Coordinates of C-alpha atoms in Angstrom, one line a residue:
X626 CA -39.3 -15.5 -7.7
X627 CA -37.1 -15.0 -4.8
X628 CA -33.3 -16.6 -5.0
X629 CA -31.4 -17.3 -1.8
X630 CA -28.0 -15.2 -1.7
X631 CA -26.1 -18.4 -2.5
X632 CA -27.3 -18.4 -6.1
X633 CA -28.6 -14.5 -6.4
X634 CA -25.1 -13.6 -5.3
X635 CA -22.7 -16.3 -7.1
X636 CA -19.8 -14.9 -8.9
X637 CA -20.3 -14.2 -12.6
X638 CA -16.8 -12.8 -13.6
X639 CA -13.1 -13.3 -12.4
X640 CA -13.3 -10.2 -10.6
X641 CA -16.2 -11.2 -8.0
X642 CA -14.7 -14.7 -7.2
X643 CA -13.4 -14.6 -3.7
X644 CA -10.8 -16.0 -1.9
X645 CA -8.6 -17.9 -4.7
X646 CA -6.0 -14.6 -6.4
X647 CA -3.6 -17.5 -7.2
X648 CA -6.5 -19.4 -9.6
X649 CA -7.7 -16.4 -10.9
X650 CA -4.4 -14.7 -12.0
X651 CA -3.1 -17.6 -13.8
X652 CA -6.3 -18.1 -15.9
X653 CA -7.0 -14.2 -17.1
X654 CA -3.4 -14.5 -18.0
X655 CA -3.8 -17.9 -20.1
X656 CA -6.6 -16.5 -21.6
X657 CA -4.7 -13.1 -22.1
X658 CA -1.7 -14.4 -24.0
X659 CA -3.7 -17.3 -25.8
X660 CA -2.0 -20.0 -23.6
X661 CA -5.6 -21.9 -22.9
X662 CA -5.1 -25.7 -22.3
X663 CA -7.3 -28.5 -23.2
X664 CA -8.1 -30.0 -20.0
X665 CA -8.4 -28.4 -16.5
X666 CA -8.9 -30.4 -12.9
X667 CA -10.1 -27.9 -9.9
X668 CA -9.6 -29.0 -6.7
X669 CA -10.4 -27.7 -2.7
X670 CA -12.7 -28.2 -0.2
X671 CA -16.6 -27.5 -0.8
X672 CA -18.1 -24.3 -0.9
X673 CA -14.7 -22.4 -2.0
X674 CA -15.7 -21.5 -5.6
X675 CA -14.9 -24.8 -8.1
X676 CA -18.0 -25.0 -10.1
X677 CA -18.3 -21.5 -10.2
X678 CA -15.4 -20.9 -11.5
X679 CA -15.5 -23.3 -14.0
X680 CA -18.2 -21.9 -15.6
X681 CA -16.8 -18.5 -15.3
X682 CA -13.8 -19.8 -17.5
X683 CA -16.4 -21.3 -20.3
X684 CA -18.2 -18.0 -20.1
X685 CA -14.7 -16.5 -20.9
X686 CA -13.7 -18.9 -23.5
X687 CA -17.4 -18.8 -25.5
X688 CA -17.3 -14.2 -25.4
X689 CA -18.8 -12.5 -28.0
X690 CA -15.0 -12.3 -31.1
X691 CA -12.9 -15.2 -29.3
X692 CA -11.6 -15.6 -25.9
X693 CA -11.6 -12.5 -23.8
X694 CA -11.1 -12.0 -20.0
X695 CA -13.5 -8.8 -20.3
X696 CA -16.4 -11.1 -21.7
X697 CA -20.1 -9.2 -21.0
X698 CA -21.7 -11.9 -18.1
X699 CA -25.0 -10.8 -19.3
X700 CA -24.9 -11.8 -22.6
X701 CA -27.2 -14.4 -23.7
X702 CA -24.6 -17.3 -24.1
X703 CA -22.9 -16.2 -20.9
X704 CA -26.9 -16.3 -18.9
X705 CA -27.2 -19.7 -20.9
X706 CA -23.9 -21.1 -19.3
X707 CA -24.7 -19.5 -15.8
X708 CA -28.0 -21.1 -15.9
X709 CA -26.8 -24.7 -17.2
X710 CA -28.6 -24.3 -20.6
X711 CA -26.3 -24.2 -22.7
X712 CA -25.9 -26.5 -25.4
X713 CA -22.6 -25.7 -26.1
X714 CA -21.2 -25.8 -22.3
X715 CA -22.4 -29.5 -21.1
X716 CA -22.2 -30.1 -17.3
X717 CA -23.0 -33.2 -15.8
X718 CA -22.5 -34.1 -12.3
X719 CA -20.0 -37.0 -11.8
X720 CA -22.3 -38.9 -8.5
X721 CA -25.0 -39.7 -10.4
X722 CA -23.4 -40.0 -14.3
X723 CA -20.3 -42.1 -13.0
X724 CA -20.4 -44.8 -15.8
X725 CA -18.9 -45.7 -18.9
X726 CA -21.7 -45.3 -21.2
X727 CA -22.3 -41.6 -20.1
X728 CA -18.6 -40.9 -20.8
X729 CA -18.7 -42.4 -23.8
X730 CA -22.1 -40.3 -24.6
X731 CA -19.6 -37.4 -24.2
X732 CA -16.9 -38.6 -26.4
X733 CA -19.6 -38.8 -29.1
X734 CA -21.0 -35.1 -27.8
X735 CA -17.9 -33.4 -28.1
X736 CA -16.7 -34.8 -31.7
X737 CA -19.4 -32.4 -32.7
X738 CA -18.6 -28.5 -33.3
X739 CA -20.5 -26.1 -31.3
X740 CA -23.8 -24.3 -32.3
X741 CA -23.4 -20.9 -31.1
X742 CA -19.7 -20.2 -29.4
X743 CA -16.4 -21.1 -30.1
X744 CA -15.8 -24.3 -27.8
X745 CA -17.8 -27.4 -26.2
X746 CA -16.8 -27.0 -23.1
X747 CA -17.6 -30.2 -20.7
X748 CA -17.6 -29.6 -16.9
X749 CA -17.9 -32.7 -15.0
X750 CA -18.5 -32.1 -11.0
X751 CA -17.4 -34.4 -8.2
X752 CA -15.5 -36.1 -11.3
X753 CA -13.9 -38.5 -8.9
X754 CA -16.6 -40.4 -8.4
X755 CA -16.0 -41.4 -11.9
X756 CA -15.6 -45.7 -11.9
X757 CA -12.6 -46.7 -13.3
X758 CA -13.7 -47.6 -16.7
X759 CA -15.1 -44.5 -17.0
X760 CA -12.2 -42.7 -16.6
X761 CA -9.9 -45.0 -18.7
X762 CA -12.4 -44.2 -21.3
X763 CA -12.0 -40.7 -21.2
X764 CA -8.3 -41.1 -21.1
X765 CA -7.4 -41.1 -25.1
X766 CA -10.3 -38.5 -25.7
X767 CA -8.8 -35.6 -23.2
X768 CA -5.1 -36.2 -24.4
X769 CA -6.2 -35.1 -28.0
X770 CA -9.4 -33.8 -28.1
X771 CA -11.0 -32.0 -30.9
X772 CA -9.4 -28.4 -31.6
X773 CA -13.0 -27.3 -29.9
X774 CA -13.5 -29.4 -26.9
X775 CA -12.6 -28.3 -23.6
X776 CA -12.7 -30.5 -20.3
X777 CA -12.8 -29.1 -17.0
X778 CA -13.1 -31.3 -13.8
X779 CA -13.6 -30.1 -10.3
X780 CA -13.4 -32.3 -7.1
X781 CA -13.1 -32.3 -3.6
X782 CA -10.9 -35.2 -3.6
X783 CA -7.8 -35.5 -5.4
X784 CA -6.7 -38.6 -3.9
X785 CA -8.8 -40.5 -5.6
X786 CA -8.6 -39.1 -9.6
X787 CA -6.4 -41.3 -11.1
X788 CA -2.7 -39.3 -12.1
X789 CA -3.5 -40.7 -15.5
X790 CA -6.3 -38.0 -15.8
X791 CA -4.6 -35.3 -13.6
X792 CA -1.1 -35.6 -15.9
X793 CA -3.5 -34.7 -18.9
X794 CA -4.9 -31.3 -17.4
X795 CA -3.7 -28.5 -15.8
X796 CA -4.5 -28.7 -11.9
X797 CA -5.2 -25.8 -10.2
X798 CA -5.8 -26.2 -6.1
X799 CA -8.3 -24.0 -4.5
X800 CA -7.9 -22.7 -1.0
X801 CA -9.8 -22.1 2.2
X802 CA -11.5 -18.8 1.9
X803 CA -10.2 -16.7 4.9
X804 CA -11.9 -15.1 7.4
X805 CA -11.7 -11.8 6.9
X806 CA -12.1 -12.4 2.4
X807 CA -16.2 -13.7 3.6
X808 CA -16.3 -11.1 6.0
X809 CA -15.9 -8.6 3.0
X810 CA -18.5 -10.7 0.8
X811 CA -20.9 -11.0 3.3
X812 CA -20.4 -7.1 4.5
X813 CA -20.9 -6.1 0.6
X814 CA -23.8 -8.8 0.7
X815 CA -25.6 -7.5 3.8
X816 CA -25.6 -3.5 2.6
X817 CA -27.0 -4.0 -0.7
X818 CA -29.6 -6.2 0.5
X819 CA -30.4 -3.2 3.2
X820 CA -30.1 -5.6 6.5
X821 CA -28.2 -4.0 9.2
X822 CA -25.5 -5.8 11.1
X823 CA -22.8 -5.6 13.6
X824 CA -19.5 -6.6 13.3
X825 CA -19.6 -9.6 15.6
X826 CA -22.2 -11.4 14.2
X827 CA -20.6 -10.9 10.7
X828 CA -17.4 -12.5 12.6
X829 CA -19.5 -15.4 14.0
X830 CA -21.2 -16.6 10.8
X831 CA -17.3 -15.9 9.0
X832 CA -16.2 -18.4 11.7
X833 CA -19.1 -20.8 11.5
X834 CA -18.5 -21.4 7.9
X835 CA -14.9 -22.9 8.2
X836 CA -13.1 -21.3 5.1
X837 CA -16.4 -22.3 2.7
X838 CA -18.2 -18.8 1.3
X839 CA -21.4 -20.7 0.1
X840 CA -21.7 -22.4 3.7
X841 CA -21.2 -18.9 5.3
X842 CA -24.0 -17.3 3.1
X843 CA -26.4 -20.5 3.5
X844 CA -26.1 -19.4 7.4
X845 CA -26.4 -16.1 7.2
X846 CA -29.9 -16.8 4.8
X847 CA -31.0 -18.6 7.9
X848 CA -29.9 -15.8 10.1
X849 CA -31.5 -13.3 8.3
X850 CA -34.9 -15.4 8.2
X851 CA -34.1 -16.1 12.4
X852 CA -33.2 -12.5 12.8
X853 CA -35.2 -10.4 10.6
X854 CA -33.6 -7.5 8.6
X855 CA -31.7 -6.4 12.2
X856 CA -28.9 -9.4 13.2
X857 CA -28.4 -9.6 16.8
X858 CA -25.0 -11.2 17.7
X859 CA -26.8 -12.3 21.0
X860 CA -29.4 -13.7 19.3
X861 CA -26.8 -15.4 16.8
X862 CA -24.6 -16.5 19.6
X863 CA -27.4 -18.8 21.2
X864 CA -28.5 -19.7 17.1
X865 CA -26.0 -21.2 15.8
X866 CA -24.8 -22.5 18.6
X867 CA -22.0 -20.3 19.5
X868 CA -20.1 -21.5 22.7
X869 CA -18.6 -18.8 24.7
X870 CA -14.6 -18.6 25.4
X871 CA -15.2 -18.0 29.0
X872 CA -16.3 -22.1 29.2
X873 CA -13.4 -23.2 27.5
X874 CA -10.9 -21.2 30.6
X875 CA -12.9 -22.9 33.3
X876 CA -12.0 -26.5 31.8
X877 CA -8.4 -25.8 31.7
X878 CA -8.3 -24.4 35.1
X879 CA -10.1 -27.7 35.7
X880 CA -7.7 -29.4 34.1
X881 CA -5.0 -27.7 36.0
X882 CA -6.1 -27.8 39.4
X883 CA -8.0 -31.5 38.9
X884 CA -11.4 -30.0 40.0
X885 CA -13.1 -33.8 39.2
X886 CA -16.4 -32.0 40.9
X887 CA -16.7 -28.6 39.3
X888 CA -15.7 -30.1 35.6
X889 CA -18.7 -32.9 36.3
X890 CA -21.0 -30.1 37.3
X891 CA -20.2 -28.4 34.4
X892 CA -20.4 -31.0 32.0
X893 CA -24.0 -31.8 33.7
X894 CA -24.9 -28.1 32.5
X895 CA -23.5 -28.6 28.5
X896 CA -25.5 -31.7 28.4
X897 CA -28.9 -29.9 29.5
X898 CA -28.3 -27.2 26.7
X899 CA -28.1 -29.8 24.0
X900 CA -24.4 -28.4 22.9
X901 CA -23.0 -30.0 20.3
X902 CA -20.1 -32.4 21.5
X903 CA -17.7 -32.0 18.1
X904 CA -18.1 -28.0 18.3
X905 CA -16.7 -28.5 21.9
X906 CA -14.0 -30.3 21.1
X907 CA -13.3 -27.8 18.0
X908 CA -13.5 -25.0 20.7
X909 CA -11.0 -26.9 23.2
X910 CA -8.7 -27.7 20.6
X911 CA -8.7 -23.9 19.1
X912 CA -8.3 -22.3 22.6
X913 CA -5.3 -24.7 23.7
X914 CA -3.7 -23.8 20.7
X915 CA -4.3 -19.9 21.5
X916 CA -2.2 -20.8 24.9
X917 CA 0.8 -22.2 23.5
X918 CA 0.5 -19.7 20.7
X919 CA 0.5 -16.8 23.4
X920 CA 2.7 -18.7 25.6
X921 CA 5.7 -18.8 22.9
X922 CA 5.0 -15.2 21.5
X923 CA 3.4 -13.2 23.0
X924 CA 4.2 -10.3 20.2
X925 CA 2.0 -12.2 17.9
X926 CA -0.9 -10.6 15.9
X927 CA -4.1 -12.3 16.8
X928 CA -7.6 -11.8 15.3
X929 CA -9.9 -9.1 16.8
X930 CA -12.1 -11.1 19.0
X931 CA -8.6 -13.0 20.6
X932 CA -6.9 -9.7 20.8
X933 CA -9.6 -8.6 23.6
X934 CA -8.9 -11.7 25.4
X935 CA -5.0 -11.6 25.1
X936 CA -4.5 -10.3 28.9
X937 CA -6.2 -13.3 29.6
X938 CA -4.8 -15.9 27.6
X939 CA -1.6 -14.1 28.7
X940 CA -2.1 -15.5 32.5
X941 CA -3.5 -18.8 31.6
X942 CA -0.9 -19.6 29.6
X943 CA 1.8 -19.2 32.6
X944 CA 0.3 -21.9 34.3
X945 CA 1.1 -24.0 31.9
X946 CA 3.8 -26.4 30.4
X947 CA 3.9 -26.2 26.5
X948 CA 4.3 -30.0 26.4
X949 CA 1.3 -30.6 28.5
X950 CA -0.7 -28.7 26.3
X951 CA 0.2 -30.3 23.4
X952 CA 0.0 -33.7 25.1
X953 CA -3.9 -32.5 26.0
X954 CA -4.6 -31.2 22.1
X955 CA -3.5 -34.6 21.1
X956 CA -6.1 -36.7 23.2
X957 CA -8.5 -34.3 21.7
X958 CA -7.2 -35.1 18.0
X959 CA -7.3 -38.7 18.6
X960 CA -10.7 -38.8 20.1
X961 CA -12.5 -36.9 16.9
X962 CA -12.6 -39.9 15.1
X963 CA -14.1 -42.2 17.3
X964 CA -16.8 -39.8 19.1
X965 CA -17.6 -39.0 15.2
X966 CA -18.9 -42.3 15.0
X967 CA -19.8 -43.2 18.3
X968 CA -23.7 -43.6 19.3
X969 CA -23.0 -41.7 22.6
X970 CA -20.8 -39.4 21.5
X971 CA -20.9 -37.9 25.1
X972 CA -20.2 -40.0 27.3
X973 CA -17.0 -39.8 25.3
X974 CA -16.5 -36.8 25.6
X975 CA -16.6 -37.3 29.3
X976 CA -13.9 -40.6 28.9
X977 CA -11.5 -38.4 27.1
X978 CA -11.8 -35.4 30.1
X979 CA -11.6 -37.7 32.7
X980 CA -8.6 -39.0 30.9
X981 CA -6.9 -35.4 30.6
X982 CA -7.6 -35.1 34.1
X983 CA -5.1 -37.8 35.1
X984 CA -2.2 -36.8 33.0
X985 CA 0.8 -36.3 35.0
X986 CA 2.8 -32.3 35.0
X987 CA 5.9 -32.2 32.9
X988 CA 9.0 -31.9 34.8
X989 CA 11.9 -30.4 33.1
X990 CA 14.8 -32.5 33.0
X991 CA 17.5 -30.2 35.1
X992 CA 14.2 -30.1 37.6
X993 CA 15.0 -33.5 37.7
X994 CA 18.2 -33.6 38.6
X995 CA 18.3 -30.5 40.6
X996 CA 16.2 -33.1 42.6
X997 CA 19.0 -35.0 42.8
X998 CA 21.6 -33.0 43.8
X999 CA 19.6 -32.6 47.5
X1000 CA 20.9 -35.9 48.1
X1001 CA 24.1 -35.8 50.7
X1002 CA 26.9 -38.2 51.4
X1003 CA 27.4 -39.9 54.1
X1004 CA 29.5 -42.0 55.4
X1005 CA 29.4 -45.9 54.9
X1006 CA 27.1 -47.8 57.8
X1007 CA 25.0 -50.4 58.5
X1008 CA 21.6 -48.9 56.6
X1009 CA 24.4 -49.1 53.5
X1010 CA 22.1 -49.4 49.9
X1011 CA 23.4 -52.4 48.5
X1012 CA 25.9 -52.3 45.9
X1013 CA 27.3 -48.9 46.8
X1014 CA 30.7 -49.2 48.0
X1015 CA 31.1 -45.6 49.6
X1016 CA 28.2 -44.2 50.1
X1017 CA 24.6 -44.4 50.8
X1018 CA 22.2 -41.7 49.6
X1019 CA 19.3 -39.7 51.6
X1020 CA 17.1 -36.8 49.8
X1021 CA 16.7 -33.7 52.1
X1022 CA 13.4 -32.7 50.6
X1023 CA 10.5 -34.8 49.6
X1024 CA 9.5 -34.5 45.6
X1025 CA 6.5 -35.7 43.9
X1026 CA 6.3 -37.8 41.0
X1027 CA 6.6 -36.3 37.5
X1028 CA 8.0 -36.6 33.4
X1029 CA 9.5 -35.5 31.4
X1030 CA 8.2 -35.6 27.7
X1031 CA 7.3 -39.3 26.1
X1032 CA 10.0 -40.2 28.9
X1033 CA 9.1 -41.1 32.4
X1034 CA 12.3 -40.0 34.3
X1035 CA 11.6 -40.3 38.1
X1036 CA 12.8 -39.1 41.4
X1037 CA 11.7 -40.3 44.9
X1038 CA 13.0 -40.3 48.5
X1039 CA 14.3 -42.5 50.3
X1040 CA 12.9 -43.7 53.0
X1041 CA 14.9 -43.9 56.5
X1042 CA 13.9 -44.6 59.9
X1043 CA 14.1 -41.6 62.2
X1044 CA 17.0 -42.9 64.6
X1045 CA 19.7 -43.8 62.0
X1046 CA 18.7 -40.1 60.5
X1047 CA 20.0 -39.2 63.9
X1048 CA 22.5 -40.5 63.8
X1049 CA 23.7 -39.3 60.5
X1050 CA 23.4 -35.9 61.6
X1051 CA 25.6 -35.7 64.7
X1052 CA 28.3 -37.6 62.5
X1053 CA 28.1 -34.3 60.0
X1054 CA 27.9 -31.7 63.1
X1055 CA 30.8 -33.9 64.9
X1056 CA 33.2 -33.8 61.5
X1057 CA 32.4 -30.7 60.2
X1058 CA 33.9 -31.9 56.6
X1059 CA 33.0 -30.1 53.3
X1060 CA 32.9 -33.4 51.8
X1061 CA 29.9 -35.0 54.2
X1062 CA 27.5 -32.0 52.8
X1063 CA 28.6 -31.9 49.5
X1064 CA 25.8 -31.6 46.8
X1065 CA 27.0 -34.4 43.6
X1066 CA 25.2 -34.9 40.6
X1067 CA 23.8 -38.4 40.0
X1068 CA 25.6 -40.9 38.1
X1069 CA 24.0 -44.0 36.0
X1070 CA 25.4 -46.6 38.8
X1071 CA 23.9 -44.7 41.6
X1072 CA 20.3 -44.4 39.8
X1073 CA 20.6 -47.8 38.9
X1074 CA 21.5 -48.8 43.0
X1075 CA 18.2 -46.8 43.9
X1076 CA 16.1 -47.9 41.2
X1077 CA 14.2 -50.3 43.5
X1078 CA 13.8 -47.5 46.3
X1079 CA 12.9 -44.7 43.6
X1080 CA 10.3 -47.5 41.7
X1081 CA 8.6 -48.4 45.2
X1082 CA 8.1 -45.0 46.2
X1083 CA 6.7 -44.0 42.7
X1084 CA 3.7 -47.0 43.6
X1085 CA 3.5 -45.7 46.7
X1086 CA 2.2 -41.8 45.6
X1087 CA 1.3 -42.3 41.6
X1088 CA 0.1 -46.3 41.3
X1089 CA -1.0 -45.8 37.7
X1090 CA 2.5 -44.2 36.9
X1091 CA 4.6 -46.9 38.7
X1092 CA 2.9 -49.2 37.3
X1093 CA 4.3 -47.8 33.5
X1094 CA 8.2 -48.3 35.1
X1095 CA 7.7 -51.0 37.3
X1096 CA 9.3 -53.3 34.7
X1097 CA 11.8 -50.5 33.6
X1098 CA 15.7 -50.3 33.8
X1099 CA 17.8 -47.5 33.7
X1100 CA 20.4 -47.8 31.4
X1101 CA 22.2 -44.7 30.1
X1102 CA 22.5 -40.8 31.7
X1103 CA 23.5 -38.9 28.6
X1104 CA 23.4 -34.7 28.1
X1105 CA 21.1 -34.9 30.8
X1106 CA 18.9 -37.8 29.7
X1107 CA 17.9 -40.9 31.2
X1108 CA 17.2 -43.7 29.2
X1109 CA 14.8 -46.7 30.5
X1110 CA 14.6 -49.9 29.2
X1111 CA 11.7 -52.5 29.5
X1112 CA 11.9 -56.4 30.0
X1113 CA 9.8 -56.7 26.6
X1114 CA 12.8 -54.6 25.2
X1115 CA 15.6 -57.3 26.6

């Protein structure tokens, strides 16, 4: 009868579990120096090696003379455990046997000394979907249980086990299974099942799988069955819906250069394909963080298939401001939750673009005031700014709109009619005084005189961002730092 690779190939000793050295070390060496507990809790995502484990550890504890980390898996009690038919090893899933009278079922069960091993081991699965009188029924039984029960608990979520169980056993947290550890399992896989492969289309099922081994070989059975004994990484790519790097670089040079057209074309063509609109924003979110990663060492060791593309992630990422590509990453994070569960998960998608697309450049804050050192004295006249004893103030060169951080610090010019303009400047050619083209740096008093100039001019090129300070007051220039404060704030 033919098994798929997820159950021909599952672990059957310490040695062939994958992924989880930490887990593994500690429990040969329990077993080793006769340290072996009464309860154990196993917790980590899906697919990373819980169950298995588990019964790996009852296999251990049930060899052939006593404990023994070199236990023969093909034994008939070990094939018994492996196969759930033992009647010494009892493992019940905790979805479907979540009450109190199955718990107390296994209270009775395990008063009982085993038939034909050493221990009665009980492995409940998912055990926190245990109710809560279950577990407060299990509570007295797992503190002091019979010299020959064993408990062991696995669960993918610890948050909800109560610490009154996880303070009786000994907790043990499984890990993500790296890359590279299910490339190796599915490379050993692959060769003694005689199917030929290349290295990239072991890479994209490694990816696909996201850190769960029995995910990564449920996709590579449906590989082999799309591919034949021969995978294709071509064929693969377009299988399991593989979107190409290439797509993710044209929407942040969209991004950058606010192509509304192109990234609407473009988003025309992902919806004819049928792409999927979370593995998008998976993509987005894993290639933004490849350009601030490149863009803040560029010594870094990436993974193979990065590594070819680091010239080109090495000139994207100089177009860009680290903070605006964080700001981008977190509209993406925020927005996973709600097209999750969103009917039109699209046209999300297209909201949340559209939105990045309006997101203002970071300005650095000595930018900032760079831009306010082009303004020049001069001397006191009639086009005065109001409360400004001295002098009035005109920027030399035009600057558009930007922030800086969470902060919106401004700068703006000041408009002047051409003739008093002038005027100004035959006054400076007449006096030829250092001190009429003097570059200063701006004060709190002066910002605060040209607040209503610098706020009108902000409405007049960026409405949407002058209508954020429109209600604003500057209060404080500290170290470089303006600080607003809002009406609502008063």
């Amino acid at each position: 009868m033919y098994k798929v690779f997820a159950l021909k190939w599952r672990p059957q000793s310490f040695n062939d579990i994958v992924g989880q050295n930490f887990v593994t070390t500690t429990l040969l060496n329990s077993i080793k120096q006769d340290r072996i507990g009464q309860g154990y809790i196993f917790t980590g995502p899906r697919g990373v090696g819980k169950t298995t484990t588990a019964r790996i550890l009852a296999m251990a504890l049930n060899a052939e003379g006593g404990p023994s980390v070199k236990f023969n898996p093909k034994s008939n009690i070990s094939i018994e455990i492996a196969n759930g038919r033992s009647i010494d090893v009892i493992e019940i899933d905790g979805a479907s046997n979540r009450g109190i009278d199955e718990i107390r079922s296994l209270r009775e069960q395990i008063k009982f000394p085993p038939m034909n091993s050493l221990f009665k081991v009980i492995i409940i699965d998912e055990v926190h979907m245990l109710t809560n009188q279950a577990f407060n029924a299990l509570l007295r039984t797992l503190e002091e249980p019979p010299s020959h029960g064993k408990f062991i608990f696995a669960t993918t979520d610890i948050q909800k086990v109560p610490q009154t169980i996880i303070s009786r056993c000994q907790r043990f947290d499984f890990n993500r299974i790296s890359i590279s550890d299910i490339k190796k399992r599915l490379e050993f896989i692959l060769q003694n099942e005689k199917i030929n492969f290349d290295d990239k289309s072991i890479d994209l099922i490694s990816k696909k799988a996201d850190g769960s081994l029995r995910d990564a070989l449920s996709i590579l059975e449906q590989s082999v069955s799309f591919c034949g004994n021969n995978l294709d990484s071509d064929m693969l790519e377009h299988f399991l819906g593989i979107i190409p790097v290439d797509l993710f670089f044209k929407f942040t040079s969209f991004f950058k250069e606010k192509n509304y057209l192109e990234l609407i074309l473009e988003l025309d063509k992902i919806n004819s394909v049928g792409t999927s609109v979370l593995e998008f924003i998976n993509g987005m979110m894993e290639h933004i963080k490849n350009l601030i990663y490149f863009k803040e060492d560029k010594d870094r060791k990436f993974s193979e298939d990065i590594y070819e593309l680091s010239s080109k992630y090495k000139v994207e990422s100089l177009k860009w401001h680290k903070k605006d590509l964080m700001v981008i990453n977190q509209l993406f994070t925020d927005s996973l939750h709600l097209i999750k569960t969103s009917d039109k998960p699209f046209l999300m998608l297209e909201m949340v673009l559209l939105k990045v697309m309006e997101l203002d450049s970071t300005l650095k804050i000595e930018e900032l005031l760079e831009n306010y050192s082009n303004f020049r004295l001069t001397p006191n006249n009639s086009n005065q700014i109001p409360g400004d004893n001295k002098y009035s103030y005109r920027e030399n060169h035009p600057r558009k709109v930007s922030h800086v951080n969470d902060s919106i610090l401004t700068s703006a010019n000041n408009q002047t009619d051409k003739k008093v303009q002038e005027q100004d400047n035959s006054k400076i050619l007449e006096n030829k005084s250092e001190n009429l083209d003097q570059k200063i740096s701006p004060s709190i008093e002066k910002i605060r005189d040209s607040w209503l100039k610098i706020t009108k001019k902000i409405k007049d090129e960026k409405p949407s961002l002058g209508s954020i300070i429109d209600s604003s007051i500057p209060i404080k220039l500290e170290n470089n730092i303006l600080t607003l404060r809002y009406e609502s704030d008063l």
